CSV table of C-alpha atoms in Angstrom, one decimal:
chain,number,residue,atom,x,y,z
A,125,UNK,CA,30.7,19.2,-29.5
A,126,UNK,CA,28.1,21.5,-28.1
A,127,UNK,CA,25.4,23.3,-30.4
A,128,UNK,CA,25.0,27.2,-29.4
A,129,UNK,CA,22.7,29.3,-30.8
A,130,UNK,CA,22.9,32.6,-30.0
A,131,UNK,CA,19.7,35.1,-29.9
A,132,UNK,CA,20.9,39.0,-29.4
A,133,UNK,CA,18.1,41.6,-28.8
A,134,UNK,CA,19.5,44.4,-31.3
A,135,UNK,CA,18.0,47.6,-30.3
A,136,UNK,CA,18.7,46.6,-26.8
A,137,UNK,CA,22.4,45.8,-27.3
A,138,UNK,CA,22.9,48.9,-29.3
A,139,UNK,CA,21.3,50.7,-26.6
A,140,UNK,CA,24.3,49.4,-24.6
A,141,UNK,CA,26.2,50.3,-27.2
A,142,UNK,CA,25.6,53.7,-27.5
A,143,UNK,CA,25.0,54.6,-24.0
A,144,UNK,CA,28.8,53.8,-23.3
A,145,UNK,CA,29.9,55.6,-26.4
A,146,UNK,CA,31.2,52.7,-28.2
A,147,UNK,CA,30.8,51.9,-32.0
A,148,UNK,CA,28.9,49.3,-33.5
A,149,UNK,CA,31.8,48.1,-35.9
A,150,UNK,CA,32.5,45.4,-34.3
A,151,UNK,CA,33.5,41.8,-35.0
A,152,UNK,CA,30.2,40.4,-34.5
A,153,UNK,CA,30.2,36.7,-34.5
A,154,UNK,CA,33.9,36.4,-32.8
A,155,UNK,CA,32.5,38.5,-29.9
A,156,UNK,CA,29.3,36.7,-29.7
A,157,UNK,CA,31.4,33.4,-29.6
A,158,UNK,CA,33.7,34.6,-26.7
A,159,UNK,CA,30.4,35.5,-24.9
A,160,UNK,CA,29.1,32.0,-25.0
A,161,UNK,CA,32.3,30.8,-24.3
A,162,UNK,CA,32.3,28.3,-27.1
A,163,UNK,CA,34.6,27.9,-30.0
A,164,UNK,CA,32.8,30.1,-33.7
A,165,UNK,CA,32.3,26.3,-35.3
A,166,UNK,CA,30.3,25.5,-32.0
A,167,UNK,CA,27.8,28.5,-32.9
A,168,UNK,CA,24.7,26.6,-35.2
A,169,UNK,CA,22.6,29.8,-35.3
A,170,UNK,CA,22.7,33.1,-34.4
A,171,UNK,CA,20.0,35.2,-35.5
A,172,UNK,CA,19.9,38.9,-34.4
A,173,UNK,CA,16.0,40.7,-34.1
A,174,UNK,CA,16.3,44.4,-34.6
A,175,UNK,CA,13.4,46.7,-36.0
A,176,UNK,CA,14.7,48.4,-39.1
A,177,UNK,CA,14.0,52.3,-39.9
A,178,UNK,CA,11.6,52.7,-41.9
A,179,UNK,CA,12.5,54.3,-45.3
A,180,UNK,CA,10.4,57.6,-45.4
A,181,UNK,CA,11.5,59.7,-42.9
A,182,UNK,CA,15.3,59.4,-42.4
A,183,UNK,CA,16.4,57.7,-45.6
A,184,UNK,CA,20.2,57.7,-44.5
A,185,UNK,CA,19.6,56.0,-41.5
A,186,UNK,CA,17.4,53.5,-43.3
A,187,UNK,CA,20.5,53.1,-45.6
A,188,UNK,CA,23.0,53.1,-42.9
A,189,UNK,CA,21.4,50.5,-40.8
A,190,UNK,CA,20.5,48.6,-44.5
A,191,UNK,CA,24.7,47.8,-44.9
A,192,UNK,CA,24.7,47.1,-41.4
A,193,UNK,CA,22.3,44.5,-42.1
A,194,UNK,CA,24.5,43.2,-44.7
A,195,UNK,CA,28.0,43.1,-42.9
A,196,UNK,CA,25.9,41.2,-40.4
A,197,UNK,CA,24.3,38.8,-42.7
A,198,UNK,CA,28.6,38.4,-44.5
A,199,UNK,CA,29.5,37.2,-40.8
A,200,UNK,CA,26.7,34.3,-40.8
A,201,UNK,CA,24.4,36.1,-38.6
A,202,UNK,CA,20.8,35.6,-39.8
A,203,UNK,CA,18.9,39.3,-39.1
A,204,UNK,CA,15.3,38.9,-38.8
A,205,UNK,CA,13.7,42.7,-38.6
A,206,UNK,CA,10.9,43.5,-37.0
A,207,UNK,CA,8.5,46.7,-37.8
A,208,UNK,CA,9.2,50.1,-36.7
A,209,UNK,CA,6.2,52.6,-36.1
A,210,UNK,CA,6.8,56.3,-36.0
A,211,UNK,CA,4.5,57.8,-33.3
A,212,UNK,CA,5.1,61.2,-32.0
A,213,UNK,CA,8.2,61.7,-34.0
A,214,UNK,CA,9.5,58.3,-31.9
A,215,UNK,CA,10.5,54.8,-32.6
A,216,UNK,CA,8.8,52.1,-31.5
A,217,UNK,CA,9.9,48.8,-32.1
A,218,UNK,CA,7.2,46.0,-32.9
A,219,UNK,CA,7.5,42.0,-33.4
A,220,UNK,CA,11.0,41.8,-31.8
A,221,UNK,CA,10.3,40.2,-28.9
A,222,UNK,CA,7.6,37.8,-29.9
A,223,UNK,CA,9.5,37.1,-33.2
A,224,UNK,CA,12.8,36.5,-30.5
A,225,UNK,CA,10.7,34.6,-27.8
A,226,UNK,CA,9.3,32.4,-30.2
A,227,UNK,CA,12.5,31.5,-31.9
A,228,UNK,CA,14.1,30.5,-28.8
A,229,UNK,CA,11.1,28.2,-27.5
A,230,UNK,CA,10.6,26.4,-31.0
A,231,UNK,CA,14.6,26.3,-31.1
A,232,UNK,CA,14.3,24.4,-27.8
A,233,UNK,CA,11.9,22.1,-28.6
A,234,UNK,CA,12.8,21.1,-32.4
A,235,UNK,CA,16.7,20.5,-30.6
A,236,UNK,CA,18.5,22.7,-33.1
A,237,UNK,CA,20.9,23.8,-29.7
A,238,UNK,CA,22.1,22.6,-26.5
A,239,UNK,CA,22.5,25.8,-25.0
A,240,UNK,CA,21.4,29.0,-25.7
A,241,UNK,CA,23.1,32.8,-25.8
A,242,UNK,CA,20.5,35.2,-25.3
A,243,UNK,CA,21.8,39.0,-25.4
A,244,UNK,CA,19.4,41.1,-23.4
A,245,UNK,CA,18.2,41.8,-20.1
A,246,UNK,CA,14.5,42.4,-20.7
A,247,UNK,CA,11.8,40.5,-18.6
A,248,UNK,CA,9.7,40.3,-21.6
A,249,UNK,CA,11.8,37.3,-22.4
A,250,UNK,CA,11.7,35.8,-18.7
A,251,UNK,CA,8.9,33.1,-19.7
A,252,UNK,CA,10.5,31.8,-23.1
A,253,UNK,CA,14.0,31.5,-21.3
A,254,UNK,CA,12.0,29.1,-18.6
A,255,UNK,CA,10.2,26.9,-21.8
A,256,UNK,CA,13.7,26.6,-22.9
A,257,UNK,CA,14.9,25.6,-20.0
A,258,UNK,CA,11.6,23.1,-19.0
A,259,UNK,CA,12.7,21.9,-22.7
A,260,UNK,CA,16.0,20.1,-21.1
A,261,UNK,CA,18.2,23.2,-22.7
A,262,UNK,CA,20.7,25.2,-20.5
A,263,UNK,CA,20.0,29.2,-21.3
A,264,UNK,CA,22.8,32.0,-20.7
A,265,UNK,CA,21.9,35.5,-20.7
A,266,UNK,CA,24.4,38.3,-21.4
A,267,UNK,CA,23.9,41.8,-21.5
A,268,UNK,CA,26.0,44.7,-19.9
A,269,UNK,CA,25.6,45.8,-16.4
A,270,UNK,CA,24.8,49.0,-15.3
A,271,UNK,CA,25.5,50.8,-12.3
A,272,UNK,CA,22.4,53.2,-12.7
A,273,UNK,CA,20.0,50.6,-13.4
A,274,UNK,CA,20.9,47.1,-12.2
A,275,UNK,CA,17.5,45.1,-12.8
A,276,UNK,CA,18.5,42.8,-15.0
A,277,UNK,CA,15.0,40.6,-15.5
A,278,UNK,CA,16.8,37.5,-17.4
A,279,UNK,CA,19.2,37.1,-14.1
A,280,UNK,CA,16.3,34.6,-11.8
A,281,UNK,CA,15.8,32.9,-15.0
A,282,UNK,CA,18.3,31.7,-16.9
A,283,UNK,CA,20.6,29.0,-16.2
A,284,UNK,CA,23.8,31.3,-16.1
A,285,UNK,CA,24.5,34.9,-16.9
A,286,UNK,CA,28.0,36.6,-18.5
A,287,UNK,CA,28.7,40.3,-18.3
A,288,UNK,CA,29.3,42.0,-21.7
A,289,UNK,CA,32.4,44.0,-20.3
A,290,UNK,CA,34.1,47.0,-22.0
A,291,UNK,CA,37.0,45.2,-22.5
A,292,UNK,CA,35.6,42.4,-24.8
A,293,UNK,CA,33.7,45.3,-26.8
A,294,UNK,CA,37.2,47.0,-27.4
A,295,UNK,CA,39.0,43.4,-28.2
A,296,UNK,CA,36.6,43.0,-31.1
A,297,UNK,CA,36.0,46.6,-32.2
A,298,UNK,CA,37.1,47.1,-35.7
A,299,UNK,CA,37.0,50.5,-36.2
A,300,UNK,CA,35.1,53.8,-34.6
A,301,UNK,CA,35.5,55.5,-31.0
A,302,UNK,CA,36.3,53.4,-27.9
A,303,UNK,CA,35.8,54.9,-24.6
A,304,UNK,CA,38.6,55.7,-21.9
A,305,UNK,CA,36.7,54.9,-19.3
């Protein structure tokens, strides 16, 4: 039996997310499972990195995104949060990608996978997604593709990429809108 872990970039998938107007109740672990094209017992880890609000200025997004947290963590999926600053009234997302890059790379090299699901397209993680792969490990990246913008930076690096298509994010959407598109 293979060994998948599966690393999702959380801001950057709920960016995808939101830009398409879907909602974020879905089922999470089935979907990432069907992603990685792997049976759910085949999935050893999956940890999703995500920034939480901090609690100060919007306290019911702080709470909101504290349950989501939680129906995450009820579905096996490990969240590790990173910081959020507030500059200029904005968001800006700290540790994620270093807390993300380095998970990968030491889950490479201690064997806790064969293959790895990374969900993201960021470049950032372009050099951890090679260590992984110099490591003996075969790397998938997944992420959504867009018309506007079709860089994807993990697509040169990793060993094989999957689409995350409307139609898998409606066949595990549990409740909230779903886009006629």
């Amino acid at each position: 039996m293979e060994r998948v872990a599966v690393y999702i970039d959380g801001g950057m998938f709920f960016e995808g997310l939101h830009a398409q107007g879907f909602s974020t109740d879905l089922r999470y672990s089935d979907l990432f499972a069907d992603l990685a094209n792997c049976a759910p017992v085949e999935l050893t880890d999956i940890c999703f990195f995500m920034a939480a609000y901090p609690e100060g200025p919007y306290p019911q997004k702080c709470e909101l995104q504290q349950d989501f947290f939680k129906r995450l963590e009820d579905e096996g999926i490990q969240v590790v949060p990173g910081v959020t600053e507030i500059r200029g009234g904005m968001f800006i997302e700290r540790h994620v990608e270093a807390a993300l890059a380095t998970a990968l790379v030491e889950g490479a090299l201690t064997d806790r996978f064969d293959r790895a699901l990374l969900i993201s397209r960021r470049a950032a993680f372009a050099p951890s997604v090679s260590a992984a792969i110099r490591a003996g490990k075969t790397v998938q990246a997944a992420f959504f593709r867009y018309t506007f913008d079709p860089a994807d930076g993990l697509a040169e690096v990793a060993t094989l990429t999957t689409d995350v298509t409307k139609k898998k994010i409606v066949q595990y959407t549990r409740s909230g809108p779903i886009p006629h598109h």
